[in-house]
């Protein structure tokens, strides 16, 4: 995790090349003895942090963790917040589309407006996960763009 504001420029222009570089760096740490297919993901958080993750496989194949799993874990462990811009790369460092399950993971923390780096350009997540199921379906007061604040679920509300 890197503190903000880089690579998001102060003025709002986002440095996608720097974000892809962060994803490539994460990809270089992937643990992929079974598929041999490393993946790295990186995203900007609404406070300017950059979070990233790599895939981590397991001898029990189905337990393997996608790069996006590591990314959202780092997001939450480093203070939470909302994902605003996301990219994912394969072992060649080329843009990779997140798998379906990971689009749902990203939706939880970025919502429909999160911008995604795709083979067809930068698109909102709403175009990559249309008609999504999300926190809003579970009623008012659930996490979302307006839901982060005093009502945000935290340790004080557990147990
Ligand atoms: O969005 C994706 C898609 C695939 N993988 C990983 C899972 C597995 O380790 C490898 C091959 O499927 O790629 C990710 O990390 N993210």
mmCIF file of N, CA, C and O in Angstrom, residues 55-149:
data_model
loop_
_atom_site.group_PDB
_atom_site.id
_atom_site.type_symbol
_atom_site.label_atom_id
_atom_site.label_comp_id
_atom_site.label_asym_id
_atom_site.label_seq_id
_atom_site.Cartn_x
_atom_site.Cartn_y
_atom_site.Cartn_z
ATOM 1 N N UNK A 55 -2.260 -12.873 -7.260
ATOM 2 C CA UNK A 55 -2.934 -14.145 -7.000
ATOM 3 C C UNK A 55 -2.031 -15.072 -6.192
ATOM 4 O O UNK A 55 -0.797 -15.068 -6.336
ATOM 5 N N UNK A 56 -2.686 -15.833 -5.333
ATOM 6 C CA UNK A 56 -1.994 -16.762 -4.430
ATOM 7 C C UNK A 56 -2.719 -18.100 -4.527
ATOM 8 O O UNK A 56 -3.870 -18.216 -4.084
ATOM 9 N N UNK A 57 -2.072 -19.067 -5.138
ATOM 10 C CA UNK A 57 -2.720 -20.362 -5.378
ATOM 11 C C UNK A 57 -2.493 -21.325 -4.218
ATOM 12 O O UNK A 57 -1.749 -21.023 -3.277
ATOM 13 N N UNK A 58 -3.150 -22.470 -4.308
ATOM 14 C CA UNK A 58 -3.118 -23.447 -3.223
ATOM 15 C C UNK A 58 -3.150 -24.849 -3.808
ATOM 16 O O UNK A 58 -3.779 -25.063 -4.861
ATOM 17 N N UNK A 59 -2.521 -25.795 -3.122
ATOM 18 C CA UNK A 59 -2.520 -27.184 -3.585
ATOM 19 C C UNK A 59 -3.947 -27.721 -3.678
ATOM 20 O O UNK A 59 -4.237 -28.596 -4.503
ATOM 21 N N UNK A 60 -4.839 -27.188 -2.861
ATOM 22 C CA UNK A 60 -6.264 -27.467 -3.011
ATOM 23 C C UNK A 60 -6.776 -26.393 -3.987
ATOM 24 O O UNK A 60 -7.153 -25.295 -3.585
ATOM 25 N N UNK A 61 -6.729 -26.717 -5.265
ATOM 26 C CA UNK A 61 -6.864 -25.707 -6.323
ATOM 27 C C UNK A 61 -7.981 -24.688 -6.098
ATOM 28 O O UNK A 61 -7.808 -23.499 -6.334
ATOM 29 N N UNK A 62 -9.123 -25.191 -5.655
ATOM 30 C CA UNK A 62 -10.286 -24.310 -5.513
ATOM 31 C C UNK A 62 -10.122 -23.237 -4.458
ATOM 32 O O UNK A 62 -10.937 -22.317 -4.372
ATOM 33 N N UNK A 63 -9.115 -23.355 -3.634
ATOM 34 C CA UNK A 63 -8.892 -22.363 -2.585
ATOM 35 C C UNK A 63 -8.029 -21.199 -3.054
ATOM 36 O O UNK A 63 -7.772 -20.268 -2.302
ATOM 37 N N UNK A 64 -7.577 -21.266 -4.285
ATOM 38 C CA UNK A 64 -6.696 -20.216 -4.794
ATOM 39 C C UNK A 64 -7.377 -18.861 -4.724
ATOM 40 O O UNK A 64 -8.585 -18.733 -4.930
ATOM 41 N N UNK A 65 -6.577 -17.859 -4.424
ATOM 42 C CA UNK A 65 -7.080 -16.492 -4.280
ATOM 43 C C UNK A 65 -6.687 -15.662 -5.491
ATOM 44 O O UNK A 65 -5.515 -15.612 -5.861
ATOM 45 N N UNK A 66 -7.653 -15.009 -6.088
ATOM 46 C CA UNK A 66 -7.353 -14.100 -7.198
ATOM 47 C C UNK A 66 -6.640 -12.854 -6.675
ATOM 48 O O UNK A 66 -6.725 -12.513 -5.488
ATOM 49 N N UNK A 67 -5.983 -12.170 -7.577
ATOM 50 C CA UNK A 67 -5.273 -10.947 -7.217
ATOM 51 C C UNK A 67 -6.210 -9.917 -6.580
ATOM 52 O O UNK A 67 -5.831 -9.192 -5.656
ATOM 53 N N UNK A 68 -7.445 -9.890 -7.059
ATOM 54 C CA UNK A 68 -8.412 -8.910 -6.559
ATOM 55 C C UNK A 68 -8.765 -9.184 -5.101
ATOM 56 O O UNK A 68 -9.119 -8.259 -4.356
ATOM 57 N N UNK A 69 -8.700 -10.462 -4.695
ATOM 58 C CA UNK A 69 -8.973 -10.804 -3.289
ATOM 59 C C UNK A 69 -7.935 -10.151 -2.391
ATOM 60 O O UNK A 69 -8.264 -9.565 -1.347
ATOM 61 N N UNK A 70 -6.668 -10.269 -2.815
ATOM 62 C CA UNK A 70 -5.596 -9.641 -2.042
ATOM 63 C C UNK A 70 -5.754 -8.136 -1.994
ATOM 64 O O UNK A 70 -5.493 -7.494 -0.974
ATOM 65 N N UNK A 71 -6.198 -7.581 -3.117
ATOM 66 C CA UNK A 71 -6.345 -6.120 -3.191
ATOM 67 C C UNK A 71 -7.422 -5.630 -2.214
ATOM 68 O O UNK A 71 -7.199 -4.672 -1.472
ATOM 69 N N UNK A 72 -8.581 -6.275 -2.204
ATOM 70 C CA UNK A 72 -9.634 -5.777 -1.315
ATOM 71 C C UNK A 72 -9.268 -6.038 0.148
ATOM 72 O O UNK A 72 -9.642 -5.271 1.029
ATOM 73 N N UNK A 73 -8.501 -7.094 0.383
ATOM 74 C CA UNK A 73 -8.038 -7.337 1.748
ATOM 75 C C UNK A 73 -7.086 -6.222 2.183
ATOM 76 O O UNK A 73 -7.199 -5.689 3.297
ATOM 77 N N UNK A 74 -6.182 -5.847 1.293
ATOM 78 C CA UNK A 74 -5.267 -4.751 1.641
ATOM 79 C C UNK A 74 -6.035 -3.446 1.819
ATOM 80 O O UNK A 74 -5.719 -2.648 2.713
ATOM 81 N N UNK A 75 -7.043 -3.226 0.972
ATOM 82 C CA UNK A 75 -7.872 -2.021 1.104
ATOM 83 C C UNK A 75 -8.431 -1.920 2.516
ATOM 84 O O UNK A 75 -8.309 -0.887 3.191
ATOM 85 N N UNK A 76 -9.047 -3.000 2.958
ATOM 86 C CA UNK A 76 -9.722 -2.965 4.249
ATOM 87 C C UNK A 76 -8.713 -2.907 5.399
ATOM 88 O O UNK A 76 -8.884 -2.144 6.354
ATOM 89 N N UNK A 77 -7.627 -3.688 5.260
ATOM 90 C CA UNK A 77 -6.635 -3.738 6.343
ATOM 91 C C UNK A 77 -5.868 -2.432 6.480
ATOM 92 O O UNK A 77 -5.301 -2.152 7.546
ATOM 93 N N UNK A 78 -5.865 -1.624 5.421
ATOM 94 C CA UNK A 78 -5.098 -0.372 5.479
ATOM 95 C C UNK A 78 -5.990 0.842 5.702
ATOM 96 O O UNK A 78 -5.555 1.974 5.497
ATOM 97 N N UNK A 79 -7.226 0.615 6.098
ATOM 98 C CA UNK A 79 -8.066 1.759 6.454
ATOM 99 C C UNK A 79 -9.395 1.848 5.754
ATOM 100 O O UNK A 79 -10.172 2.752 6.018
ATOM 101 N N UNK A 80 -9.653 0.948 4.827
ATOM 102 C CA UNK A 80 -10.944 0.960 4.134
ATOM 103 C C UNK A 80 -11.021 2.058 3.089
ATOM 104 O O UNK A 80 -10.004 2.521 2.582
ATOM 105 N N UNK A 81 -12.233 2.455 2.771
ATOM 106 C CA UNK A 81 -12.451 3.490 1.749
ATOM 107 C C UNK A 81 -13.056 2.893 0.499
ATOM 108 O O UNK A 81 -13.407 1.714 0.451
ATOM 109 N N UNK A 82 -13.163 3.747 -0.514
ATOM 110 C CA UNK A 82 -13.816 3.350 -1.766
ATOM 111 C C UNK A 82 -12.796 3.263 -2.886
ATOM 112 O O UNK A 82 -11.959 4.161 -3.059
ATOM 113 N N UNK A 83 -12.910 2.212 -3.682
ATOM 114 C CA UNK A 83 -12.062 2.083 -4.865
ATOM 115 C C UNK A 83 -12.620 2.990 -5.959
ATOM 116 O O UNK A 83 -13.821 2.971 -6.245
ATOM 117 N N UNK A 84 -11.740 3.770 -6.584
ATOM 118 C CA UNK A 84 -12.201 4.684 -7.639
ATOM 119 C C UNK A 84 -11.705 4.281 -9.027
ATOM 120 O O UNK A 84 -12.391 4.508 -10.008
ATOM 121 N N UNK A 85 -10.496 3.720 -9.104
ATOM 122 C CA UNK A 85 -9.894 3.358 -10.391
ATOM 123 C C UNK A 85 -9.166 2.032 -10.198
ATOM 124 O O UNK A 85 -8.427 1.862 -9.223
ATOM 125 N N UNK A 86 -9.348 1.132 -11.161
ATOM 126 C CA UNK A 86 -8.812 -0.229 -10.986
ATOM 127 C C UNK A 86 -8.180 -0.731 -12.273
ATOM 128 O O UNK A 86 -8.706 -0.495 -13.375
ATOM 129 N N UNK A 87 -7.073 -1.444 -12.126
ATOM 130 C CA UNK A 87 -6.486 -2.128 -13.274
ATOM 131 C C UNK A 87 -5.946 -3.476 -12.844
ATOM 132 O O UNK A 87 -5.631 -3.702 -11.672
ATOM 133 N N UNK A 88 -5.834 -4.371 -13.817
ATOM 134 C CA UNK A 88 -5.394 -5.734 -13.559
ATOM 135 C C UNK A 88 -4.520 -6.140 -14.739
ATOM 136 O O UNK A 88 -4.841 -5.783 -15.888
ATOM 137 N N UNK A 89 -3.432 -6.844 -14.467
ATOM 138 C CA UNK A 89 -2.550 -7.251 -15.562
ATOM 139 C C UNK A 89 -2.205 -8.733 -15.460
ATOM 140 O O UNK A 89 -2.212 -9.324 -14.387
ATOM 141 N N UNK A 90 -1.878 -9.296 -16.633
ATOM 142 C CA UNK A 90 -1.449 -10.695 -16.681
ATOM 143 C C UNK A 90 0.086 -10.769 -16.598
ATOM 144 O O UNK A 90 0.766 -9.766 -16.357
ATOM 145 N N UNK A 91 0.605 -11.958 -16.825
ATOM 146 C CA UNK A 91 2.040 -12.173 -16.683
ATOM 147 C C UNK A 91 2.896 -11.414 -17.685
ATOM 148 O O UNK A 91 4.101 -11.243 -17.474
ATOM 149 N N UNK A 92 2.284 -10.965 -18.766
ATOM 150 C CA UNK A 92 3.008 -10.132 -19.730
ATOM 151 C C UNK A 92 2.900 -8.651 -19.395
ATOM 152 O O UNK A 92 3.433 -7.803 -20.118
ATOM 153 N N UNK A 93 2.147 -8.362 -18.345
ATOM 154 C CA UNK A 93 1.936 -6.961 -17.985
ATOM 155 C C UNK A 93 0.822 -6.308 -18.783
ATOM 156 O O UNK A 93 0.632 -5.096 -18.716
ATOM 157 N N UNK A 94 0.081 -7.131 -19.521
ATOM 158 C CA UNK A 94 -1.024 -6.591 -20.328
ATOM 159 C C UNK A 94 -2.327 -6.573 -19.527
ATOM 160 O O UNK A 94 -2.529 -7.413 -18.636
ATOM 161 N N UNK A 95 -3.174 -5.628 -19.898
ATOM 162 C CA UNK A 95 -4.451 -5.483 -19.194
ATOM 163 C C UNK A 95 -5.255 -6.780 -19.268
ATOM 164 O O UNK A 95 -5.362 -7.402 -20.326
ATOM 165 N N UNK A 96 -5.797 -7.155 -18.129
ATOM 166 C CA UNK A 96 -6.576 -8.390 -18.007
ATOM 167 C C UNK A 96 -7.932 -8.032 -17.410
ATOM 168 O O UNK A 96 -8.018 -7.247 -16.464
ATOM 169 N N UNK A 97 -8.964 -8.622 -17.956
ATOM 170 C CA UNK A 97 -10.295 -8.380 -17.399
ATOM 171 C C UNK A 97 -10.503 -9.246 -16.162
ATOM 172 O O UNK A 97 -10.227 -10.443 -16.192
ATOM 173 N N UNK A 98 -10.989 -8.645 -15.080
ATOM 174 C CA UNK A 98 -11.233 -9.440 -13.875
ATOM 175 C C UNK A 98 -12.302 -10.503 -14.102
ATOM 176 O O UNK A 98 -13.260 -10.273 -14.850
ATOM 177 N N UNK A 99 -12.132 -11.641 -13.465
ATOM 178 C CA UNK A 99 -13.122 -12.707 -13.591
ATOM 179 C C UNK A 99 -14.440 -12.249 -12.962
ATOM 180 O O UNK A 99 -14.498 -11.233 -12.256
ATOM 181 N N UNK A 100 -15.487 -12.999 -13.210
ATOM 182 C CA UNK A 100 -16.812 -12.599 -12.741
ATOM 183 C C UNK A 100 -16.897 -12.436 -11.233
ATOM 184 O O UNK A 100 -17.459 -11.461 -10.726
ATOM 185 N N UNK A 101 -16.337 -13.400 -10.521
ATOM 186 C CA UNK A 101 -16.384 -13.309 -9.055
ATOM 187 C C UNK A 101 -15.692 -12.047 -8.575
ATOM 188 O O UNK A 101 -16.152 -11.375 -7.650
ATOM 189 N N UNK A 102 -14.592 -11.708 -9.209
ATOM 190 C CA UNK A 102 -13.839 -10.535 -8.780
ATOM 191 C C UNK A 102 -14.541 -9.239 -9.149
ATOM 192 O O UNK A 102 -14.388 -8.234 -8.464
ATOM 193 N N UNK A 103 -15.324 -9.241 -10.212
ATOM 194 C CA UNK A 103 -16.117 -8.042 -10.516
ATOM 195 C C UNK A 103 -17.074 -7.772 -9.357
ATOM 196 O O UNK A 103 -17.316 -6.640 -8.968
ATOM 197 N N UNK A 104 -17.608 -8.858 -8.800
ATOM 198 C CA UNK A 104 -18.510 -8.697 -7.654
ATOM 199 C C UNK A 104 -17.739 -8.192 -6.428
ATOM 200 O O UNK A 104 -18.232 -7.334 -5.682
ATOM 201 N N UNK A 105 -16.539 -8.706 -6.211
ATOM 202 C CA UNK A 105 -15.720 -8.212 -5.094
ATOM 203 C C UNK A 105 -15.460 -6.722 -5.243
ATOM 204 O O UNK A 105 -15.548 -5.949 -4.282
ATOM 205 N N UNK A 106 -15.151 -6.306 -6.471
ATOM 206 C CA UNK A 106 -14.857 -4.893 -6.731
ATOM 207 C C UNK A 106 -16.103 -4.036 -6.561
ATOM 208 O O UNK A 106 -16.026 -2.894 -6.091
ATOM 209 N N UNK A 107 -17.245 -4.594 -6.925
ATOM 210 C CA UNK A 107 -18.509 -3.855 -6.815
ATOM 211 C C UNK A 107 -18.797 -3.472 -5.369
ATOM 212 O O UNK A 107 -19.310 -2.391 -5.078
ATOM 213 N N UNK A 108 -18.453 -4.358 -4.468
ATOM 214 C CA UNK A 108 -18.699 -4.090 -3.037
ATOM 215 C C UNK A 108 -17.989 -2.821 -2.582
ATOM 216 O O UNK A 108 -18.512 -2.050 -1.788
ATOM 217 N N UNK A 109 -16.776 -2.617 -3.089
ATOM 218 C CA UNK A 109 -15.945 -1.512 -2.598
ATOM 219 C C UNK A 109 -15.803 -0.354 -3.578
ATOM 220 O O UNK A 109 -15.238 0.681 -3.223
ATOM 221 N N UNK A 110 -16.299 -0.553 -4.799
ATOM 222 C CA UNK A 110 -16.193 0.529 -5.779
ATOM 223 C C UNK A 110 -17.538 0.961 -6.337
ATOM 224 O O UNK A 110 -17.673 2.087 -6.818
ATOM 225 N N UNK A 111 -18.517 0.064 -6.268
ATOM 226 C CA UNK A 111 -19.833 0.390 -6.797
ATOM 227 C C UNK A 111 -19.825 0.556 -8.311
ATOM 228 O O UNK A 111 -18.800 0.366 -8.970
ATOM 229 N N UNK A 112 -20.970 0.923 -8.863
ATOM 230 C CA UNK A 112 -21.107 0.987 -10.325
ATOM 231 C C UNK A 112 -20.215 2.029 -10.987
ATOM 232 O O UNK A 112 -19.886 1.904 -12.159
ATOM 233 N N UNK A 113 -19.814 3.059 -10.251
ATOM 234 C CA UNK A 113 -19.053 4.158 -10.867
ATOM 235 C C UNK A 113 -17.547 3.913 -10.902
ATOM 236 O O UNK A 113 -16.816 4.669 -11.547
ATOM 237 N N UNK A 114 -17.069 2.889 -10.220
ATOM 238 C CA UNK A 114 -15.622 2.642 -10.231
ATOM 239 C C UNK A 114 -15.135 2.461 -11.663
ATOM 240 O O UNK A 114 -15.741 1.741 -12.450
ATOM 241 N N UNK A 115 -14.053 3.125 -12.002
ATOM 242 C CA UNK A 115 -13.536 3.041 -13.375
ATOM 243 C C UNK A 115 -12.561 1.891 -13.514
ATOM 244 O O UNK A 115 -11.674 1.685 -12.687
ATOM 245 N N UNK A 116 -12.769 1.135 -14.582
ATOM 246 C CA UNK A 116 -12.031 -0.102 -14.816
ATOM 247 C C UNK A 116 -11.251 0.026 -16.121
ATOM 248 O O UNK A 116 -11.799 0.466 -17.129
ATOM 249 N N UNK A 117 -10.000 -0.363 -16.052
ATOM 250 C CA UNK A 117 -9.121 -0.372 -17.220
ATOM 251 C C UNK A 117 -9.449 -1.643 -18.015
ATOM 252 O O UNK A 117 -9.282 -2.743 -17.506
ATOM 253 N N UNK A 118 -9.947 -1.495 -19.241
ATOM 254 C CA UNK A 118 -10.332 -2.689 -20.003
ATOM 255 C C UNK A 118 -9.647 -2.710 -21.364
ATOM 256 O O UNK A 118 -9.066 -1.715 -21.798
ATOM 257 N N UNK A 119 -9.806 -3.844 -22.035
ATOM 258 C CA UNK A 119 -9.264 -3.979 -23.390
ATOM 259 C C UNK A 119 -9.951 -2.995 -24.331
ATOM 260 O O UNK A 119 -9.442 -2.690 -25.403
ATOM 261 N N UNK A 120 -11.114 -2.513 -23.939
ATOM 262 C CA UNK A 120 -11.872 -1.578 -24.783
ATOM 263 C C UNK A 120 -11.821 -0.157 -24.238
ATOM 264 O O UNK A 120 -12.662 0.665 -24.573
ATOM 265 N N UNK A 121 -10.828 0.127 -23.384
ATOM 266 C CA UNK A 121 -10.704 1.460 -22.808
ATOM 267 C C UNK A 121 -11.210 1.498 -21.378
ATOM 268 O O UNK A 121 -11.550 0.464 -20.804
ATOM 269 N N UNK A 122 -11.251 2.698 -20.827
ATOM 270 C CA UNK A 122 -11.688 2.850 -19.440
ATOM 271 C C UNK A 122 -13.215 2.874 -19.398
ATOM 272 O O UNK A 122 -13.850 3.670 -20.087
ATOM 273 N N UNK A 123 -13.783 1.970 -18.599
ATOM 274 C CA UNK A 123 -15.236 1.841 -18.515
ATOM 275 C C UNK A 123 -15.675 1.783 -17.055
ATOM 276 O O UNK A 123 -14.927 1.279 -16.206
ATOM 277 N N UNK A 124 -16.890 2.265 -16.766
ATOM 278 C CA UNK A 124 -17.393 2.111 -15.396
ATOM 279 C C UNK A 124 -17.724 0.642 -15.120
ATOM 280 O O UNK A 124 -18.109 -0.097 -16.042
ATOM 281 N N UNK A 125 -17.603 0.263 -13.882
ATOM 282 C CA UNK A 125 -17.886 -1.133 -13.520
ATOM 283 C C UNK A 125 -19.329 -1.518 -13.885
ATOM 284 O O UNK A 125 -19.603 -2.687 -14.172
ATOM 285 N N UNK A 126 -20.216 -0.546 -13.909
ATOM 286 C CA UNK A 126 -21.615 -0.846 -14.265
ATOM 287 C C UNK A 126 -21.720 -1.467 -15.654
ATOM 288 O O UNK A 126 -22.672 -2.195 -15.939
ATOM 289 N N UNK A 127 -20.745 -1.189 -16.513
ATOM 290 C CA UNK A 127 -20.791 -1.798 -17.850
ATOM 291 C C UNK A 127 -20.195 -3.197 -17.867
ATOM 292 O O UNK A 127 -20.416 -3.971 -18.799
ATOM 293 N N UNK A 128 -19.415 -3.514 -16.861
ATOM 294 C CA UNK A 128 -18.770 -4.825 -16.807
ATOM 295 C C UNK A 128 -19.516 -5.776 -15.871
ATOM 296 O O UNK A 128 -19.257 -6.974 -15.869
ATOM 297 N N UNK A 129 -20.410 -5.213 -15.069
ATOM 298 C CA UNK A 129 -21.248 -6.022 -14.175
ATOM 299 C C UNK A 129 -22.635 -5.376 -14.151
ATOM 300 O O UNK A 129 -23.059 -4.792 -13.153
ATOM 301 N N UNK A 130 -23.342 -5.461 -15.298
ATOM 302 C CA UNK A 130 -24.637 -4.770 -15.382
ATOM 303 C C UNK A 130 -25.685 -5.404 -14.482
ATOM 304 O O UNK A 130 -25.612 -6.586 -14.167
ATOM 305 N N UNK A 131 -26.631 -4.583 -14.078
ATOM 306 C CA UNK A 131 -27.752 -5.048 -13.245
ATOM 307 C C UNK A 131 -27.240 -5.819 -12.031
ATOM 308 O O UNK A 131 -27.761 -6.871 -11.668
ATOM 309 N N UNK A 132 -26.216 -5.279 -11.413
ATOM 310 C CA UNK A 132 -25.507 -6.004 -10.359
ATOM 311 C C UNK A 132 -26.321 -6.169 -9.086
ATOM 312 O O UNK A 132 -27.125 -5.314 -8.723
ATOM 313 N N UNK A 133 -26.064 -7.258 -8.418
ATOM 314 C CA UNK A 133 -26.501 -7.431 -7.029
ATOM 315 C C UNK A 133 -25.475 -6.726 -6.163
ATOM 316 O O UNK A 133 -24.272 -6.860 -6.387
ATOM 317 N N UNK A 134 -25.947 -5.979 -5.183
ATOM 318 C CA UNK A 134 -24.986 -5.288 -4.324
ATOM 319 C C UNK A 134 -25.598 -4.906 -3.003
ATOM 320 O O UNK A 134 -26.757 -5.252 -2.721
ATOM 321 N N UNK A 135 -24.833 -4.183 -2.203
ATOM 322 C CA UNK A 135 -25.281 -3.828 -0.843
ATOM 323 C C UNK A 135 -26.630 -3.121 -0.820
ATOM 324 O O UNK A 135 -27.421 -3.303 0.104
ATOM 325 N N UNK A 136 -26.881 -2.326 -1.877
ATOM 326 C CA UNK A 136 -28.124 -1.540 -1.906
ATOM 327 C C UNK A 136 -29.368 -2.423 -1.904
ATOM 328 O O UNK A 136 -30.436 -2.014 -1.470
ATOM 329 N N UNK A 137 -29.201 -3.662 -2.387
ATOM 330 C CA UNK A 137 -30.342 -4.580 -2.422
ATOM 331 C C UNK A 137 -30.740 -5.036 -1.016
ATOM 332 O O UNK A 137 -31.830 -5.561 -0.805
ATOM 333 N N UNK A 138 -29.832 -4.874 -0.078
ATOM 334 C CA UNK A 138 -30.063 -5.387 1.278
ATOM 335 C C UNK A 138 -30.720 -4.353 2.181
ATOM 336 O O UNK A 138 -30.914 -4.596 3.366
ATOM 337 N N UNK A 139 -31.032 -3.192 1.602
ATOM 338 C CA UNK A 139 -31.759 -2.189 2.365
ATOM 339 C C UNK A 139 -30.925 -0.970 2.670
ATOM 340 O O UNK A 139 -29.724 -0.946 2.387
ATOM 341 N N UNK A 140 -31.559 0.044 3.265
ATOM 342 C CA UNK A 140 -30.849 1.296 3.550
ATOM 343 C C UNK A 140 -29.788 1.096 4.626
ATOM 344 O O UNK A 140 -29.868 0.167 5.426
ATOM 345 N N UNK A 141 -28.791 1.959 4.581
ATOM 346 C CA UNK A 141 -27.754 1.933 5.615
ATOM 347 C C UNK A 141 -26.643 0.951 5.348
ATOM 348 O O UNK A 141 -25.758 0.757 6.172
ATOM 349 N N UNK A 142 -26.685 0.303 4.178
ATOM 350 C CA UNK A 142 -25.629 -0.647 3.852
ATOM 351 C C UNK A 142 -24.481 0.084 3.156
ATOM 352 O O UNK A 142 -24.649 1.200 2.678
ATOM 353 N N UNK A 143 -23.298 -0.537 3.094
ATOM 354 C CA UNK A 143 -22.146 0.146 2.491
ATOM 355 C C UNK A 143 -22.434 0.595 1.064
ATOM 356 O O UNK A 143 -23.182 -0.049 0.324
ATOM 357 N N UNK A 144 -21.831 1.692 0.706
ATOM 358 C CA UNK A 144 -21.995 2.244 -0.633
ATOM 359 C C UNK A 144 -21.388 3.623 -0.659
ATOM 360 O O UNK A 144 -20.809 4.059 0.344
ATOM 361 N N UNK A 145 -21.511 4.326 -1.771
ATOM 362 C CA UNK A 145 -20.906 5.644 -1.872
ATOM 363 C C UNK A 145 -21.328 6.567 -0.735
ATOM 364 O O UNK A 145 -20.545 7.361 -0.253
ATOM 365 N N UNK A 146 -22.597 6.453 -0.285
ATOM 366 C CA UNK A 146 -23.059 7.323 0.811
ATOM 367 C C UNK A 146 -22.991 6.605 2.154
ATOM 368 O O UNK A 146 -23.221 7.199 3.191
ATOM 369 N N UNK A 147 -22.735 5.316 2.098
ATOM 370 C CA UNK A 147 -22.829 4.524 3.313
ATOM 371 C C UNK A 147 -21.567 4.520 4.151
ATOM 372 O O UNK A 147 -21.556 3.975 5.235
ATOM 373 N N UNK A 148 -20.497 5.103 3.633
ATOM 374 C CA UNK A 148 -19.259 5.114 4.399
ATOM 375 C C UNK A 148 -19.195 6.371 5.225
ATOM 376 O O UNK A 148 -19.238 7.474 4.701
ATOM 377 N N UNK A 149 -19.104 6.239 6.483
ATOM 378 C CA UNK A 149 -19.128 7.363 7.410
ATOM 379 C C UNK A 149 -19.470 6.807 8.767
ATOM 380 O O UNK A 149 -19.042 5.707 9.107
#
